[in-house]
Amino acid sequence: MSKVSMTVNGRQVSADAEGRTLLSSFLRETLGLTGTHVGCDTSQCGACVVHVDGKAVKSCTMLAMEADGATVTTIEGMANPDGSLGTIQQAFQDHHGLQCGFCTPGMVMSAAALLAENPKPTEAEIRHHLEGNICRCTGYHNIVKAIIAASGQDTGVLAAE
Ligand code: FES
Ligand code: FES
């Protein structure tokens, strides 16, 4: 066990972790931030995406120790300070970008990373960016629509369903 320290959603945290502890486990089990989902553990599904120092990372592929000293944002950090849904979260709700919701935290975190570097992405760019995020429910169309809306663009630019 070693001490791991990081800033998570603006809060400084410090806890013991084994060398093999994944960042996803550290967030969920040690810090109780269960909004980050684990769908596969093999870097396939993207449900576990968080931001580490501003970059989208599959937290099941990173050791907690590798994030020592980092700034981490999880889905819990995407809400507004008053607890209401953040812009991307609200857009997912408004445009029915989720059904079971299992993939949603990862989708929102991936979308946030995309919009941070490309504030007005095209439909094709969004679809390309989400290639690492699997959704078994929605067929992706409404997820793409939600991200178009979150970027302030007219969802009428989307190809018909
Ligand atoms: Fe990390 Fe599936 S749980 S990619
Ligand atoms: Fe169910 Fe995406 S909403 S997996």
PDB file of C-alpha atoms and ligand atoms in Angstrom:
ATOM      1  CA  MET A   1       0.000   0.000   0.000  1.00  0.00           C
ATOM      2  CA  SER A   2       1.143   3.505  -0.786  1.00  0.00           C
ATOM      3  CA  LYS A   3      -0.420   6.886  -0.302  1.00  0.00           C
ATOM      4  CA  VAL A   4      -2.007   8.319  -3.434  1.00  0.00           C
ATOM      5  CA  SER A   5      -3.028  11.962  -3.566  1.00  0.00           C
ATOM      6  CA  MET A   6      -4.931  13.789  -6.261  1.00  0.00           C
ATOM      7  CA  THR A   7      -7.451  16.551  -6.778  1.00  0.00           C
ATOM      8  CA  VAL A   8     -10.815  15.072  -7.676  1.00  0.00           C
ATOM      9  CA  ASN A   9     -13.620  17.392  -8.751  1.00  0.00           C
ATOM     10  CA  GLY A  10     -11.818  20.261  -7.059  1.00  0.00           C
ATOM     11  CA  ARG A  11     -11.267  18.431  -3.774  1.00  0.00           C
ATOM     12  CA  GLN A  12      -7.863  17.320  -2.558  1.00  0.00           C
ATOM     13  CA  VAL A  13      -7.968  13.617  -1.638  1.00  0.00           C
ATOM     14  CA  SER A  14      -5.400  11.256  -0.236  1.00  0.00           C
ATOM     15  CA  ALA A  15      -5.805   7.531   0.420  1.00  0.00           C
ATOM     16  CA  ASP A  16      -3.894   4.269   0.461  1.00  0.00           C
ATOM     17  CA  ALA A  17      -3.875   2.171  -2.694  1.00  0.00           C
ATOM     18  CA  GLU A  18      -2.168  -1.028  -3.755  1.00  0.00           C
ATOM     19  CA  GLY A  19       0.195  -0.839  -6.695  1.00  0.00           C
ATOM     20  CA  ARG A  20      -2.294  -2.771  -8.832  1.00  0.00           C
ATOM     21  CA  THR A  21      -5.329  -0.638  -7.919  1.00  0.00           C
ATOM     22  CA  LEU A  22      -6.936   0.786 -11.032  1.00  0.00           C
ATOM     23  CA  LEU A  23      -7.956   4.425 -11.097  1.00  0.00           C
ATOM     24  CA  SER A  24     -11.546   3.294 -11.739  1.00  0.00           C
ATOM     25  CA  SER A  25     -11.492   1.197  -8.534  1.00  0.00           C
ATOM     26  CA  PHE A  26      -9.872   3.987  -6.553  1.00  0.00           C
ATOM     27  CA  LEU A  27     -12.577   6.424  -7.633  1.00  0.00           C
ATOM     28  CA  ARG A  28     -15.477   4.027  -7.099  1.00  0.00           C
ATOM     29  CA  GLU A  29     -14.432   1.969  -4.094  1.00  0.00           C
ATOM     30  CA  THR A  30     -12.031   4.196  -2.175  1.00  0.00           C
ATOM     31  CA  LEU A  31     -13.633   7.578  -2.875  1.00  0.00           C
ATOM     32  CA  GLY A  32     -17.214   6.342  -3.340  1.00  0.00           C
ATOM     33  CA  LEU A  33     -17.578   8.134  -6.675  1.00  0.00           C
ATOM     34  CA  THR A  34     -19.698   5.446  -8.295  1.00  0.00           C
ATOM     35  CA  GLY A  35     -20.821   7.662 -11.163  1.00  0.00           C
ATOM     36  CA  THR A  36     -17.817   6.330 -13.062  1.00  0.00           C
ATOM     37  CA  HIS A  37     -19.013   3.002 -14.429  1.00  0.00           C
ATOM     38  CA  VAL A  38     -17.023  -0.114 -15.209  1.00  0.00           C
ATOM     39  CA  GLY A  39     -18.461  -2.111 -18.076  1.00  0.00           C
ATOM     40  CA  CYS A  40     -15.585  -4.278 -19.192  1.00  0.00           C
ATOM     41  CA  ASP A  41     -12.204  -3.725 -17.479  1.00  0.00           C
ATOM     42  CA  THR A  42     -10.515  -4.335 -20.825  1.00  0.00           C
ATOM     43  CA  SER A  43     -10.528  -0.869 -22.381  1.00  0.00           C
ATOM     44  CA  GLN A  44     -13.421  -1.690 -24.710  1.00  0.00           C
ATOM     45  CA  CYS A  45     -16.562   0.112 -23.573  1.00  0.00           C
ATOM     46  CA  GLY A  46     -15.622   3.628 -22.434  1.00  0.00           C
ATOM     47  CA  ALA A  47     -18.073   3.678 -19.520  1.00  0.00           C
ATOM     48  CA  CYS A  48     -15.164   4.513 -17.211  1.00  0.00           C
ATOM     49  CA  VAL A  49     -13.909   7.654 -18.974  1.00  0.00           C
ATOM     50  CA  VAL A  50     -12.778  10.461 -16.664  1.00  0.00           C
ATOM     51  CA  HIS A  51     -10.513  13.442 -17.257  1.00  0.00           C
ATOM     52  CA  VAL A  52      -6.971  13.319 -15.946  1.00  0.00           C
ATOM     53  CA  ASP A  53      -5.187  16.661 -16.238  1.00  0.00           C
ATOM     54  CA  GLY A  54      -7.782  17.686 -18.804  1.00  0.00           C
ATOM     55  CA  LYS A  55      -7.492  14.627 -21.025  1.00  0.00           C
ATOM     56  CA  ALA A  56     -10.157  11.933 -21.422  1.00  0.00           C
ATOM     57  CA  VAL A  57      -8.797   8.658 -20.051  1.00  0.00           C
ATOM     58  CA  LYS A  58     -10.334   5.210 -19.652  1.00  0.00           C
ATOM     59  CA  SER A  59      -9.863   4.916 -15.913  1.00  0.00           C
ATOM     60  CA  CYS A  60      -9.822   1.108 -16.086  1.00  0.00           C
ATOM     61  CA  THR A  61      -6.589   1.328 -18.047  1.00  0.00           C
ATOM     62  CA  MET A  62      -4.720   3.537 -15.604  1.00  0.00           C
ATOM     63  CA  LEU A  63      -3.352   2.726 -12.171  1.00  0.00           C
ATOM     64  CA  ALA A  64      -4.387   4.967  -9.315  1.00  0.00           C
ATOM     65  CA  MET A  65      -0.705   5.569  -8.659  1.00  0.00           C
ATOM     66  CA  GLU A  66      -0.218   6.869 -12.174  1.00  0.00           C
ATOM     67  CA  ALA A  67      -2.722   9.608 -11.311  1.00  0.00           C
ATOM     68  CA  ASP A  68      -0.823  10.602  -8.164  1.00  0.00           C
ATOM     69  CA  GLY A  69      -0.624  14.391  -8.122  1.00  0.00           C
ATOM     70  CA  ALA A  70      -3.059  14.746 -11.026  1.00  0.00           C
ATOM     71  CA  THR A  71      -6.243  16.733 -11.363  1.00  0.00           C
ATOM     72  CA  VAL A  72      -9.138  14.376 -12.049  1.00  0.00           C
ATOM     73  CA  THR A  73     -12.690  15.180 -13.082  1.00  0.00           C
ATOM     74  CA  THR A  74     -15.435  12.563 -12.933  1.00  0.00           C
ATOM     75  CA  ILE A  75     -19.072  12.718 -13.952  1.00  0.00           C
ATOM     76  CA  GLU A  76     -19.881  13.977 -10.440  1.00  0.00           C
ATOM     77  CA  GLY A  77     -17.787  17.038 -11.255  1.00  0.00           C
ATOM     78  CA  MET A  78     -19.850  17.889 -14.342  1.00  0.00           C
ATOM     79  CA  ALA A  79     -22.851  19.222 -12.446  1.00  0.00           C
ATOM     80  CA  ASN A  80     -23.222  22.943 -11.812  1.00  0.00           C
ATOM     81  CA  PRO A  81     -22.114  24.218  -8.391  1.00  0.00           C
ATOM     82  CA  ASP A  82     -25.777  24.333  -7.284  1.00  0.00           C
ATOM     83  CA  GLY A  83     -26.134  20.637  -8.075  1.00  0.00           C
ATOM     84  CA  SER A  84     -28.200  21.098 -11.226  1.00  0.00           C
ATOM     85  CA  LEU A  85     -27.197  19.272 -14.381  1.00  0.00           C
ATOM     86  CA  GLY A  86     -24.312  20.738 -16.348  1.00  0.00           C
ATOM     87  CA  THR A  87     -24.800  21.768 -19.973  1.00  0.00           C
ATOM     88  CA  ILE A  88     -23.842  18.437 -21.515  1.00  0.00           C
ATOM     89  CA  GLN A  89     -25.786  16.439 -18.931  1.00  0.00           C
ATOM     90  CA  GLN A  90     -28.860  18.583 -19.520  1.00  0.00           C
ATOM     91  CA  ALA A  91     -28.542  18.144 -23.278  1.00  0.00           C
ATOM     92  CA  PHE A  92     -28.449  14.360 -22.842  1.00  0.00           C
ATOM     93  CA  GLN A  93     -31.632  14.566 -20.818  1.00  0.00           C
ATOM     94  CA  ASP A  94     -33.351  16.980 -23.212  1.00  0.00           C
ATOM     95  CA  HIS A  95     -32.496  14.955 -26.331  1.00  0.00           C
ATOM     96  CA  HIS A  96     -33.012  11.482 -24.876  1.00  0.00           C
ATOM     97  CA  GLY A  97     -29.323  10.627 -25.178  1.00  0.00           C
ATOM     98  CA  LEU A  98     -29.667   7.780 -22.716  1.00  0.00           C
ATOM     99  CA  GLN A  99     -31.827   4.796 -21.960  1.00  0.00           C
ATOM    100  CA  CYS A 100     -30.340   2.505 -19.302  1.00  0.00           C
ATOM    101  CA  GLY A 101     -27.696   5.147 -18.574  1.00  0.00           C
ATOM    102  CA  PHE A 102     -24.813   2.744 -18.096  1.00  0.00           C
ATOM    103  CA  CYS A 103     -22.673   4.278 -20.825  1.00  0.00           C
ATOM    104  CA  THR A 104     -23.739   7.839 -20.054  1.00  0.00           C
ATOM    105  CA  PRO A 105     -21.007   8.968 -17.640  1.00  0.00           C
ATOM    106  CA  GLY A 106     -18.354   7.928 -20.124  1.00  0.00           C
ATOM    107  CA  MET A 107     -20.254   9.476 -23.012  1.00  0.00           C
ATOM    108  CA  VAL A 108     -20.585  12.794 -21.184  1.00  0.00           C
ATOM    109  CA  MET A 109     -16.915  12.844 -20.206  1.00  0.00           C
ATOM    110  CA  SER A 110     -15.827  11.999 -23.754  1.00  0.00           C
ATOM    111  CA  ALA A 111     -18.164  14.648 -25.119  1.00  0.00           C
ATOM    112  CA  ALA A 112     -16.753  17.223 -22.713  1.00  0.00           C
ATOM    113  CA  ALA A 113     -13.217  16.437 -23.847  1.00  0.00           C
ATOM    114  CA  LEU A 114     -14.263  16.799 -27.480  1.00  0.00           C
ATOM    115  CA  LEU A 115     -16.044  20.123 -26.924  1.00  0.00           C
ATOM    116  CA  ALA A 116     -13.054  21.475 -24.985  1.00  0.00           C
ATOM    117  CA  GLU A 117     -10.840  21.062 -28.025  1.00  0.00           C
ATOM    118  CA  ASN A 118     -13.446  21.413 -30.773  1.00  0.00           C
ATOM    119  CA  PRO A 119     -16.356  23.589 -29.556  1.00  0.00           C
ATOM    120  CA  LYS A 120     -18.441  23.182 -32.738  1.00  0.00           C
ATOM    121  CA  PRO A 121     -17.852  19.618 -33.926  1.00  0.00           C
ATOM    122  CA  THR A 122     -19.597  18.188 -36.956  1.00  0.00           C
ATOM    123  CA  GLU A 123     -21.728  15.068 -36.729  1.00  0.00           C
ATOM    124  CA  ALA A 124     -18.915  13.075 -38.341  1.00  0.00           C
ATOM    125  CA  GLU A 125     -16.378  14.412 -35.859  1.00  0.00           C
ATOM    126  CA  ILE A 126     -18.633  13.491 -32.940  1.00  0.00           C
ATOM    127  CA  ARG A 127     -19.202   9.982 -34.237  1.00  0.00           C
ATOM    128  CA  HIS A 128     -15.478   9.531 -34.814  1.00  0.00           C
ATOM    129  CA  HIS A 129     -14.671  10.841 -31.334  1.00  0.00           C
ATOM    130  CA  LEU A 130     -17.122   8.436 -29.687  1.00  0.00           C
ATOM    131  CA  GLU A 131     -15.653   5.350 -31.325  1.00  0.00           C
ATOM    132  CA  GLY A 132     -14.221   4.294 -27.966  1.00  0.00           C
ATOM    133  CA  ASN A 133     -17.590   4.556 -26.194  1.00  0.00           C
ATOM    134  CA  ILE A 134     -20.074   1.740 -26.632  1.00  0.00           C
ATOM    135  CA  CYS A 135     -23.817   2.132 -26.070  1.00  0.00           C
ATOM    136  CA  ARG A 136     -25.988  -0.939 -26.251  1.00  0.00           C
ATOM    137  CA  CYS A 137     -29.299   0.959 -26.066  1.00  0.00           C
ATOM    138  CA  THR A 138     -29.658   4.210 -27.950  1.00  0.00           C
ATOM    139  CA  GLY A 139     -28.321   3.566 -31.429  1.00  0.00           C
ATOM    140  CA  TYR A 140     -26.117   6.648 -30.842  1.00  0.00           C
ATOM    141  CA  HIS A 141     -28.327   9.056 -32.804  1.00  0.00           C
ATOM    142  CA  ASN A 142     -29.688  10.891 -29.776  1.00  0.00           C
ATOM    143  CA  ILE A 143     -26.282  10.943 -28.135  1.00  0.00           C
ATOM    144  CA  VAL A 144     -24.901  12.730 -31.187  1.00  0.00           C
ATOM    145  CA  LYS A 145     -27.932  15.035 -31.171  1.00  0.00           C
ATOM    146  CA  ALA A 146     -27.335  15.876 -27.505  1.00  0.00           C
ATOM    147  CA  ILE A 147     -23.706  16.752 -28.159  1.00  0.00           C
ATOM    148  CA  ILE A 148     -24.660  18.924 -31.155  1.00  0.00           C
ATOM    149  CA  ALA A 149     -27.143  20.726 -28.887  1.00  0.00           C
ATOM    150  CA  ALA A 150     -24.609  21.055 -26.058  1.00  0.00           C
ATOM    151  CA  SER A 151     -22.259  22.747 -28.520  1.00  0.00           C
ATOM    152  CA  GLY A 152     -24.927  25.362 -29.237  1.00  0.00           C
ATOM    153  CA  GLN A 153     -25.516  24.147 -32.783  1.00  0.00           C
ATOM    154  CA  ASP A 154     -28.866  23.458 -34.410  1.00  0.00           C
ATOM    155  CA  THR A 155     -29.678  19.763 -34.212  1.00  0.00           C
ATOM    156  CA  GLY A 156     -31.370  20.146 -37.612  1.00  0.00           C
ATOM    157  CA  VAL A 157     -27.905  19.632 -39.170  1.00  0.00           C
ATOM    158  CA  LEU A 158     -28.136  15.956 -38.227  1.00  0.00           C
ATOM    159  CA  ALA A 159     -28.944  13.374 -40.838  1.00  0.00           C
ATOM    160  CA  ALA A 160     -32.427  11.898 -40.373  1.00  0.00           C
ATOM    161  CA  GLU A 161     -32.748   8.980 -37.979  1.00  0.00           C
TER     162      GLU A 161
HETATM  163 FE1  FES B   1     -13.049   0.930 -18.931  1.00  0.00          FE
HETATM  164 FE2  FES B   1     -14.877  -0.524 -20.221  1.00  0.00          FE
HETATM  165  S1  FES B   1     -14.633  -0.220 -18.072  1.00  0.00           S
HETATM  166  S2  FES B   1     -13.298   0.755 -21.056  1.00  0.00           S
HETATM  167 FE1  FES B   2     -27.741   1.949 -22.141  1.00  0.00          FE
HETATM  168 FE2  FES B   2     -26.016   3.507 -23.453  1.00  0.00          FE
HETATM  169  S1  FES B   2     -27.930   4.076 -22.593  1.00  0.00           S
HETATM  170  S2  FES B   2     -25.694   1.506 -22.743  1.00  0.00           S
END
